[in-house]
CSV table of C-alpha atoms and ligand atoms in Angstrom, one decimal:
chain,number,residue,atom,x,y,z
A,215,UNK,CA,-16.0,8.4,-18.0
A,216,UNK,CA,-13.6,5.9,-18.5
A,217,UNK,CA,-10.5,6.0,-16.0
A,218,UNK,CA,-8.0,3.4,-16.3
A,219,UNK,CA,-5.5,2.9,-12.7
A,220,UNK,CA,-2.0,2.1,-13.7
A,221,UNK,CA,0.1,0.3,-10.7
A,222,UNK,CA,3.7,-0.3,-12.8
A,223,UNK,CA,6.1,-1.6,-11.0
A,224,UNK,CA,10.2,-2.8,-12.3
A,225,UNK,CA,9.1,-6.2,-14.1
A,226,UNK,CA,5.2,-6.2,-13.8
A,227,UNK,CA,2.4,-3.8,-15.0
A,228,UNK,CA,-1.1,-4.0,-13.2
A,229,UNK,CA,-4.1,-2.0,-14.3
A,230,UNK,CA,-7.6,-2.0,-14.1
A,231,UNK,CA,-10.3,-0.3,-16.2
A,232,UNK,CA,-13.0,1.9,-14.2
A,233,UNK,CA,-16.0,3.6,-15.6
A,234,UNK,CA,-16.8,6.6,-13.1
A,235,UNK,CA,-18.7,7.8,-11.0
A,236,UNK,CA,-20.7,4.3,-11.3
A,237,UNK,CA,-17.2,2.3,-9.8
A,238,UNK,CA,-17.7,-0.4,-12.5
A,239,UNK,CA,-14.8,-2.5,-13.4
A,240,UNK,CA,-14.5,-2.9,-16.8
A,241,UNK,CA,-11.7,-4.3,-17.0
A,242,UNK,CA,-8.7,-5.6,-15.0
A,243,UNK,CA,-5.3,-7.7,-15.5
A,244,UNK,CA,-1.7,-7.5,-15.0
A,245,UNK,CA,1.6,-8.4,-16.9
A,246,UNK,CA,4.7,-10.1,-15.2
A,247,UNK,CA,8.0,-10.6,-15.5
A,248,UNK,CA,9.0,-7.7,-17.9
A,249,UNK,CA,12.0,-7.7,-19.6
A,250,UNK,CA,13.1,-11.6,-18.2
A,251,UNK,CA,12.5,-14.9,-21.0
A,252,UNK,CA,9.2,-15.9,-19.3
A,253,UNK,CA,6.7,-13.0,-19.5
A,254,UNK,CA,2.6,-13.3,-18.0
A,255,UNK,CA,-0.4,-11.5,-19.7
A,256,UNK,CA,-3.9,-12.4,-17.6
A,257,UNK,CA,-6.2,-10.3,-18.6
A,258,UNK,CA,-10.0,-10.3,-18.0
A,259,UNK,CA,-12.9,-8.0,-18.7
A,260,UNK,CA,-16.7,-7.7,-17.1
A,261,UNK,CA,-18.0,-9.8,-19.4
A,262,UNK,CA,-15.8,-12.5,-17.4
A,263,UNK,CA,-13.8,-13.7,-20.6
A,264,UNK,CA,-10.8,-14.0,-19.5
A,265,UNK,CA,-7.4,-13.9,-21.2
A,266,UNK,CA,-4.2,-15.3,-20.1
A,267,UNK,CA,-0.9,-15.8,-22.1
A,268,UNK,CA,2.4,-16.5,-21.4
A,269,UNK,CA,5.1,-15.4,-23.6
A,270,UNK,CA,8.1,-12.6,-23.1
A,271,UNK,CA,7.5,-8.6,-23.2
A,272,UNK,CA,10.8,-6.9,-23.5
A,273,UNK,CA,9.6,-3.4,-21.9
A,274,UNK,CA,6.9,-1.4,-20.6
A,275,UNK,CA,6.3,-0.2,-24.1
A,276,UNK,CA,5.4,-3.0,-25.1
A,277,UNK,CA,3.2,-4.1,-22.0
A,278,UNK,CA,1.4,-1.0,-22.7
A,279,UNK,CA,0.6,-1.8,-26.3
A,280,UNK,CA,-0.4,-4.9,-25.6
A,281,UNK,CA,-3.1,-3.9,-22.5
A,282,UNK,CA,-4.1,-1.2,-25.0
A,283,UNK,CA,-4.6,-4.6,-27.3
A,284,UNK,CA,-6.7,-6.1,-24.7
A,285,UNK,CA,-8.8,-3.5,-23.9
A,286,UNK,CA,-9.7,-3.3,-27.4
A,287,UNK,CA,-10.2,-6.8,-28.1
A,288,UNK,CA,-13.6,-8.1,-29.9
A,289,UNK,CA,-13.5,-11.1,-27.6
A,290,UNK,CA,-12.1,-9.6,-24.5
A,291,UNK,CA,-12.0,-5.7,-24.4
A,292,UNK,CA,-14.0,-3.2,-23.3
A,293,UNK,CA,-13.4,-0.4,-25.7
A,294,UNK,CA,-13.4,0.7,-29.3
A,295,UNK,CA,-10.2,2.8,-29.6
A,296,UNK,CA,-7.6,4.0,-27.2
A,297,UNK,CA,-9.8,7.7,-27.7
A,298,UNK,CA,-12.7,6.3,-25.0
A,299,UNK,CA,-9.8,6.5,-22.2
A,300,UNK,CA,-10.2,9.6,-20.6
A,301,UNK,CA,-7.5,9.2,-18.2
A,302,UNK,CA,-4.8,7.3,-16.9
A,303,UNK,CA,-3.8,7.3,-13.3
A,304,UNK,CA,-1.1,6.8,-12.3
A,305,UNK,CA,0.2,5.2,-8.7
A,306,UNK,CA,3.5,7.2,-7.6
A,307,UNK,CA,5.4,5.5,-4.9
A,308,UNK,CA,7.0,8.5,-3.4
A,309,UNK,CA,6.1,12.1,-3.3
A,310,UNK,CA,7.7,13.9,-1.3
A,311,UNK,CA,7.2,16.8,0.0
A,312,UNK,CA,6.3,18.0,-3.3
A,313,UNK,CA,3.4,16.8,-3.9
A,314,UNK,CA,0.4,16.5,-0.7
A,315,UNK,CA,-2.3,16.2,-3.3
A,316,UNK,CA,-3.4,13.8,-6.4
A,317,UNK,CA,-2.0,15.5,-9.5
A,318,UNK,CA,-2.0,16.7,-12.9
A,319,UNK,CA,0.9,15.2,-14.7
A,320,UNK,CA,2.8,17.3,-16.8
A,321,UNK,CA,6.6,17.9,-17.8
A,322,UNK,CA,7.5,19.7,-14.6
A,323,UNK,CA,5.2,16.9,-12.3
A,324,UNK,CA,7.4,14.5,-14.9
A,325,UNK,CA,10.7,16.5,-13.3
A,326,UNK,CA,10.2,16.9,-9.9
A,327,UNK,CA,9.0,13.1,-9.6
A,328,UNK,CA,12.7,12.5,-11.4
A,329,UNK,CA,14.3,14.5,-8.6
A,330,UNK,CA,12.8,12.4,-5.9
A,331,UNK,CA,14.3,9.3,-7.4
A,332,UNK,CA,17.0,9.3,-4.2
A,333,UNK,CA,13.8,8.6,-2.4
A,334,UNK,CA,12.5,5.4,-3.9
A,335,UNK,CA,14.6,4.4,-6.3
A,336,UNK,CA,12.8,0.8,-6.5
A,337,UNK,CA,10.0,2.3,-7.4
A,338,UNK,CA,9.8,5.7,-8.6
A,339,UNK,CA,11.9,5.3,-12.0
A,340,UNK,CA,9.4,2.5,-13.0
A,341,UNK,CA,6.1,4.3,-11.7
A,342,UNK,CA,7.6,7.1,-14.4
A,343,UNK,CA,8.6,5.0,-17.1
A,344,UNK,CA,4.8,3.7,-17.0
A,345,UNK,CA,3.7,7.2,-17.3
A,346,UNK,CA,6.0,8.1,-19.8
A,347,UNK,CA,4.2,5.3,-21.9
A,348,UNK,CA,1.3,6.0,-21.1
A,349,UNK,CA,1.5,9.3,-22.8
A,350,UNK,CA,2.9,7.3,-26.0
A,351,UNK,CA,-0.3,4.8,-26.2
A,352,UNK,CA,-2.9,6.6,-24.3
A,353,UNK,CA,-1.9,10.4,-26.2
A,354,UNK,CA,-5.1,11.5,-26.0
A,355,UNK,CA,-5.8,10.8,-22.2
A,356,UNK,CA,-5.3,12.9,-19.3
A,357,UNK,CA,-2.4,11.3,-17.0
A,358,UNK,CA,-3.3,11.8,-13.4
A,359,UNK,CA,-0.4,10.8,-10.5
A,360,UNK,CA,-1.6,9.7,-7.2
A,361,UNK,CA,1.2,9.7,-4.5
A,362,UNK,CA,1.5,7.1,-1.9
A,363,UNK,CA,3.1,9.9,0.5
A,364,UNK,CA,0.3,12.4,0.4
A,365,UNK,CA,-2.7,11.6,3.0
A,366,UNK,CA,0.5,11.5,5.7
A,367,UNK,CA,1.0,14.7,4.5
A,368,UNK,CA,-0.9,16.1,6.9
A,369,UNK,CA,1.8,15.0,9.9
A,370,UNK,CA,2.9,17.7,12.4
A,371,UNK,CA,6.6,18.4,11.8
A,372,UNK,CA,7.3,16.7,16.1
A,373,UNK,CA,5.6,13.1,14.3
A,374,UNK,CA,7.9,13.1,11.0
A,375,UNK,CA,11.1,14.5,11.7
A,376,UNK,CA,14.0,12.5,12.9
A,377,UNK,CA,16.7,13.5,16.0
A,378,UNK,CA,19.6,14.2,13.7
A,379,UNK,CA,21.1,17.8,12.8
A,380,UNK,CA,18.9,20.1,10.4
A,381,UNK,CA,20.5,20.1,7.6
A,382,UNK,CA,20.1,16.3,6.3
A,383,UNK,CA,16.4,17.8,6.5
A,384,UNK,CA,17.0,20.9,5.0
A,385,UNK,CA,19.4,20.5,2.7
A,386,UNK,CA,18.5,16.6,1.6
A,387,UNK,CA,14.6,15.7,2.8
A,388,UNK,CA,15.3,13.1,5.4
A,389,UNK,CA,12.3,12.8,7.6
A,390,UNK,CA,9.7,10.4,8.0
A,391,UNK,CA,7.2,10.2,4.6
A,392,UNK,CA,5.0,7.5,5.2
A,393,UNK,CA,3.5,4.9,2.2
A,394,UNK,CA,0.3,2.6,1.9
A,395,UNK,CA,-1.5,6.2,1.7
A,396,UNK,CA,-4.1,5.1,-0.4
A,397,UNK,CA,-4.6,2.4,1.2
A,398,UNK,CA,-5.0,4.2,5.0
A,399,UNK,CA,-7.2,7.3,3.0
A,400,UNK,CA,-9.5,4.4,1.8
A,401,UNK,CA,-10.1,2.1,4.7
A,402,UNK,CA,-10.4,5.9,6.8
A,403,UNK,CA,-13.5,6.6,4.5
A,404,UNK,CA,-15.0,3.2,4.6
A,405,UNK,CA,-15.0,3.4,8.0
A,406,UNK,CA,-16.0,6.9,9.1
A,407,UNK,CA,-19.0,6.3,6.3
A,408,UNK,CA,-20.3,2.5,8.4
A,409,UNK,CA,-19.4,4.6,11.9
A,410,UNK,CA,-22.0,6.9,10.7
A,411,UNK,CA,-20.3,9.8,11.6
A,412,UNK,CA,-18.5,12.7,9.7
A,413,UNK,CA,-15.2,12.1,9.1
A,414,UNK,CA,-14.1,15.2,10.7
A,415,UNK,CA,-14.5,14.0,13.6
A,416,UNK,CA,-13.4,10.4,13.6
A,417,UNK,CA,-10.4,9.1,15.5
A,418,UNK,CA,-8.9,5.8,14.1
A,419,UNK,CA,-5.7,4.1,13.9
A,420,UNK,CA,-5.4,1.7,10.6
A,421,UNK,CA,-3.8,-1.2,9.8
A,422,UNK,CA,-2.6,-2.1,7.1
A,423,UNK,CA,-1.1,-5.8,7.4
A,424,UNK,CA,-0.5,-7.1,4.1
A,425,UNK,CA,3.3,-8.1,2.8
A,426,UNK,CA,4.2,-4.4,3.7
A,427,UNK,CA,3.0,-3.1,6.9
A,428,UNK,CA,2.1,0.0,7.9
A,429,UNK,CA,-0.2,1.5,10.9
A,430,UNK,CA,-1.4,4.9,11.1
A,431,UNK,CA,-3.2,7.1,13.3
A,432,UNK,CA,-6.3,9.7,11.8
A,433,UNK,CA,-7.7,12.4,13.2
A,434,UNK,CA,-10.6,14.0,11.7
A,435,UNK,CA,-9.7,12.1,8.1
A,436,UNK,CA,-6.0,13.6,8.8
A,437,UNK,CA,-2.9,11.0,9.4
A,438,UNK,CA,-1.1,12.4,12.9
A,439,UNK,CA,1.5,9.7,12.8
A,440,UNK,CA,2.8,6.6,10.4
A,441,UNK,CA,4.9,3.2,11.4
A,442,UNK,CA,7.3,3.9,7.5
A,443,UNK,CA,9.0,6.5,7.3
A,444,UNK,CA,11.9,7.6,5.3
A,445,UNK,CA,11.5,4.4,3.3
A,446,UNK,CA,8.8,1.5,3.4
A,447,UNK,CA,11.5,-0.6,5.9
A,448,UNK,CA,10.4,1.4,9.6
A,449,UNK,CA,8.0,0.5,11.6
A,450,UNK,CA,5.7,-3.2,12.1
A,451,UNK,CA,7.7,-6.2,11.0
A,452,UNK,CA,6.5,-7.2,7.6
A,453,UNK,CA,7.2,-10.2,5.2
A,454,UNK,CA,10.8,-9.8,4.3
A,455,UNK,CA,11.4,-6.5,6.2
A,456,UNK,CA,12.8,-6.3,9.6
A,457,UNK,CA,10.8,-3.1,10.1
A,458,UNK,CA,12.1,-1.1,13.4
A,459,UNK,CA,16.0,-2.0,14.6
A,460,UNK,CA,18.8,-0.3,16.4
A,461,UNK,CA,20.6,1.9,13.8
A,462,UNK,CA,23.8,0.4,14.8
A,463,UNK,CA,22.6,-2.3,13.6
A,464,UNK,CA,23.9,-1.6,10.1
A,465,UNK,CA,26.8,-0.1,11.9
A,466,UNK,CA,28.1,-3.5,13.4
A,467,UNK,CA,27.3,-5.4,10.8
A,468,UNK,CA,29.3,-3.1,8.2
A,469,UNK,CA,32.4,-2.8,10.5
A,470,UNK,CA,32.5,-5.7,12.7
A,471,UNK,CA,31.2,-8.3,10.0
A,472,UNK,CA,33.0,-6.5,6.8
A,473,UNK,CA,29.1,-6.2,4.8
A,474,UNK,CA,28.6,-3.4,2.1
A,475,UNK,CA,25.8,-1.0,1.9
A,476,UNK,CA,24.2,-3.0,-0.8
A,477,UNK,CA,24.7,-6.0,1.3
A,478,UNK,CA,23.2,-4.8,4.3
A,479,UNK,CA,19.8,-3.2,2.6
A,480,UNK,CA,19.3,-6.7,1.0
A,481,UNK,CA,19.3,-8.0,4.1
A,482,UNK,CA,16.6,-5.7,6.2
A,483,UNK,CA,14.6,-5.4,3.0
A,484,UNK,CA,14.3,-8.7,1.8
A,485,UNK,CA,15.7,-11.3,3.9
A,486,UNK,CA,14.5,-10.3,6.8
A,487,UNK,CA,10.6,-10.2,8.9
A,488,UNK,CA,9.1,-13.4,8.5
A,489,UNK,CA,11.4,-14.5,6.1
A,490,UNK,CA,14.5,-13.8,8.0
A,491,UNK,CA,13.3,-15.9,11.1
A,492,UNK,CA,10.7,-19.0,9.6
A,493,UNK,CA,12.1,-18.6,5.7
A,494,UNK,CA,8.4,-18.1,4.6
A,495,UNK,CA,7.1,-14.4,4.1
A,496,UNK,CA,3.8,-15.7,4.1
A,497,UNK,CA,2.0,-16.0,7.1
A,498,UNK,CA,-0.1,-19.3,6.6
A,499,UNK,CA,2.8,-21.3,6.0
A,500,UNK,CA,4.3,-20.0,9.4
A,501,UNK,CA,1.0,-20.3,11.6
A,502,UNK,CA,0.9,-24.0,10.1
A,503,UNK,CA,4.6,-24.1,10.8
A,504,UNK,CA,3.8,-23.1,14.9
A,505,UNK,CA,1.1,-25.2,14.7
A,506,UNK,CA,3.2,-28.1,13.9
A,507,UNK,CA,5.4,-27.5,17.0
A,508,UNK,CA,7.8,-25.5,15.6
A,509,UNK,CA,9.2,-22.8,18.2
A,510,UNK,CA,10.8,-20.0,15.6
A,511,UNK,CA,7.8,-19.8,14.0
A,512,UNK,CA,6.1,-19.0,17.0
A,513,UNK,CA,8.7,-16.9,18.2
A,514,UNK,CA,8.0,-14.5,14.9
A,515,UNK,CA,4.3,-14.9,15.0
A,516,UNK,CA,5.4,-13.5,18.6
A,517,UNK,CA,7.2,-10.7,17.8
A,518,UNK,CA,4.9,-10.0,14.6
A,519,UNK,CA,1.2,-9.1,16.9
A,520,UNK,CA,3.8,-7.7,19.9
A,521,UNK,CA,4.8,-4.8,17.5
A,522,UNK,CA,1.4,-4.3,16.3
A,523,UNK,CA,0.1,-4.0,19.8
A,524,UNK,CA,2.9,-2.0,20.8
A,525,UNK,CA,1.9,0.7,18.0
A,526,UNK,CA,-1.7,0.5,19.0
A,527,UNK,CA,-0.4,1.7,22.0
A,528,UNK,CA,1.4,4.3,21.0
A,529,UNK,CA,-1.1,5.4,18.9
A,530,UNK,CA,-4.1,5.4,21.5
A,531,UNK,CA,-2.1,7.7,23.1
A,532,UNK,CA,-1.1,10.2,20.3
A,533,UNK,CA,-4.7,10.4,19.6
A,534,UNK,CA,-6.1,10.4,22.9
A,535,UNK,CA,-9.7,8.9,21.7
A,536,UNK,CA,-10.0,6.1,19.5
A,537,UNK,CA,-13.1,5.4,17.8
A,538,UNK,CA,-11.9,2.2,16.1
A,539,UNK,CA,-9.4,0.0,15.2
A,540,UNK,CA,-9.7,-0.8,11.4
A,541,UNK,CA,-7.7,-3.9,10.0
A,542,UNK,CA,-7.0,-4.3,6.0
A,543,UNK,CA,-4.6,-6.4,3.4
A,544,UNK,CA,-4.2,-9.5,2.6
A,545,UNK,CA,-2.9,-10.3,6.4
A,546,UNK,CA,-5.6,-7.7,8.5
A,547,UNK,CA,-8.3,-8.7,6.7
A,548,UNK,CA,-8.0,-12.5,6.9
A,549,UNK,CA,-5.7,-13.7,10.2
A,550,UNK,CA,-7.8,-14.3,13.1
A,551,UNK,CA,-4.7,-15.1,14.9
A,552,UNK,CA,-3.0,-11.6,14.5
A,553,UNK,CA,-5.6,-9.8,15.3
A,554,UNK,CA,-6.5,-11.8,17.9
A,555,UNK,CA,-2.7,-11.6,19.5
A,556,UNK,CA,-2.1,-8.5,18.6
A,557,UNK,CA,-5.0,-7.0,20.7
A,558,UNK,CA,-5.2,-9.5,23.5
A,559,UNK,CA,-4.4,-7.9,26.5
A,560,UNK,CA,-6.1,-4.3,25.9
A,561,UNK,CA,-9.3,-4.8,27.4
A,562,UNK,CA,-9.1,-2.4,29.8
A,563,UNK,CA,-7.9,0.2,27.0
A,564,UNK,CA,-11.4,-0.5,25.7
A,565,UNK,CA,-10.7,-2.9,22.6
A,566,UNK,CA,-12.3,-6.2,23.2
A,567,UNK,CA,-12.6,-8.6,20.4
A,568,UNK,CA,-15.2,-11.1,20.0
A,569,UNK,CA,-13.9,-15.0,19.8
A,570,UNK,CA,-16.2,-15.9,17.5
A,571,UNK,CA,-17.0,-12.8,15.5
A,572,UNK,CA,-12.7,-12.3,14.8
A,573,UNK,CA,-12.6,-16.3,12.7
A,574,UNK,CA,-13.8,-14.4,9.9
A,575,UNK,CA,-11.9,-13.3,6.2
A,576,UNK,CA,-13.5,-10.1,5.3
A,577,UNK,CA,-15.1,-9.6,1.3
A,578,UNK,CA,-17.1,-7.0,3.2
A,579,UNK,CA,-16.4,-4.5,6.2
A,580,UNK,CA,-17.0,-6.7,9.6
A,581,UNK,CA,-17.2,-5.9,12.9
A,582,UNK,CA,-14.5,-8.0,15.3
A,583,UNK,CA,-15.2,-6.5,18.5
A,584,UNK,CA,-17.6,-8.0,21.6
A,585,UNK,CA,-21.4,-5.9,22.0
A,586,UNK,CA,-19.5,-4.0,25.3
A,587,UNK,CA,-16.1,-2.9,23.7
A,588,UNK,CA,-16.1,0.9,23.7
A,589,UNK,CA,-13.6,0.5,20.9
A,590,UNK,CA,-15.0,-0.9,17.6
A,591,UNK,CA,-12.6,-2.9,15.8
A,592,UNK,CA,-13.3,-3.4,12.4
A,593,UNK,CA,-12.0,-5.6,8.9
A,594,UNK,CA,-12.1,-3.3,5.8
A,595,UNK,CA,-11.0,-4.7,3.1
A,596,UNK,CA,-9.0,-2.2,0.9
A,597,UNK,CA,-9.2,-1.1,-2.1
A,598,UNK,CA,-6.7,1.1,-3.4
A,599,UNK,CA,-7.2,0.8,-7.2
A,600,UNK,CA,-10.5,2.4,-6.7
A,601,UNK,CA,-9.2,5.2,-4.7
A,602,UNK,CA,-6.7,5.5,-7.5
A,603,UNK,CA,-9.7,5.9,-9.5
A,604,UNK,CA,-11.9,8.0,-7.1
A,605,UNK,CA,-9.4,10.9,-6.3
A,606,UNK,CA,-8.7,11.0,-10.2
A,607,UNK,CA,-12.5,11.2,-10.8
A,608,UNK,CA,-12.8,14.0,-8.0
A,609,UNK,CA,-10.0,16.2,-9.7
A,610,UNK,CA,-10.8,15.5,-13.1
A,611,UNK,CA,-14.8,16.3,-13.0
B,59,AMP,P1,-0.9,-8.3,0.2
B,59,AMP,O1,0.5,-8.1,0.9
B,59,AMP,O2,-2.3,-7.6,0.5
B,59,AMP,O3,-1.5,-9.2,-1.0
B,59,AMP,O4,-1.4,-9.4,1.8
B,59,AMP,C1,-0.2,-10.6,1.0
B,59,AMP,C2,-0.3,-12.0,2.6
B,59,AMP,O5,-1.4,-11.6,3.5
B,59,AMP,C3,0.3,-12.8,2.3
B,59,AMP,O6,1.9,-12.5,1.6
B,59,AMP,C4,-0.7,-13.7,3.4
B,59,AMP,O7,1.1,-13.3,5.3
B,59,AMP,C5,-1.1,-13.3,4.0
B,59,AMP,N1,-2.4,-14.0,4.0
B,59,AMP,C6,-3.7,-13.3,2.7
B,59,AMP,N2,-4.6,-14.5,2.8
B,59,AMP,C7,-3.9,-15.0,4.1
B,59,AMP,C8,-5.3,-16.1,4.9
B,59,AMP,N3,-6.7,-16.7,4.9
B,59,AMP,N4,-4.4,-16.4,6.2
B,59,AMP,C9,-4.0,-15.6,6.7
B,59,AMP,N5,-2.8,-14.4,6.3
B,59,AMP,C10,-2.7,-14.1,4.6
């Protein structure tokens, strides 16, 4: 069964085509800067033939037509006709409380994704555009939605509610939803397999540390708490997002500094976090700056790792017992510095990293703990596309 996995953003479409259940990647690519003066297309197939072109791509419809053409191309493609694609699986960021699991798309589902626009104004609209265009280009294929929030729908009410009057939740859906669910779910399953423990008996803290960062407390394969909230702004410090902040700060910025809602939103989402403190959102730059004696870069690293450590403590308490910490995504898989400093001082909680084992970049599952560590520490490369393909296959088979 050929499943085309789509991640449709406001100006880009990323895709991977899988042969399932073999989990073989037949083709992958990205179309970037859609709607801008200079677009960019990159594509490769299983034979390793790579196509790259700089040419404007006017809109998502054109983007999908390019993808279909490349998938069927004699040299670069993997199929002869669009009908060979059995399903197109779409990453949809926000499923609110309406979607707890992977769902076959029909008109009613599209309408509900639209109703959720206010909760994810930057993400759900381009996700829906991707669905509508894919329906036209791959008209025979089933369309499936995999929601980033779905994995976190198992949180108990005490974890997801905010302490504000009930009506804000009941009438407007204001609560924590959590994000990166597909990644947290993928590494949870990988970790349970690796630990050779039934999923129902595992107790894990997963740390997705990329440009966006979130952590989750997972008991028996089900999320019981996570750091992101109504939006991806909450929780850990990130590449360009502030993470947790006293809600009075935006109020102060508005009333005392005369900033508009728009400006505050931009500041906290795009100009804060590592970017706000150092000028760069890339941890590699910041590590170099700090090695060169830049005290602001060092402060940013201290804040970044301190906040992760605080949440490890919080989630340990929430879970009561932890089998493993699981580091994943760009920073989690690659940065020995962040892992070391996030876990330093937690030895009495049974978390003991091995300095040498930790000096690695994880291209497969790697153990980072010392022999005597009661809590295992793993680095597991995430694979959200594969998780989306797996869930769609489970639904459709
Ligand atoms: P992601 O969003 O998962 O693609 O992660 C992207 C981030 O991972 C980049 O912004 C970098 O900060 C970080 N990253 C990637 N490679 C490394 C590395 N070797 N060491 C430290 N950080 C890294």
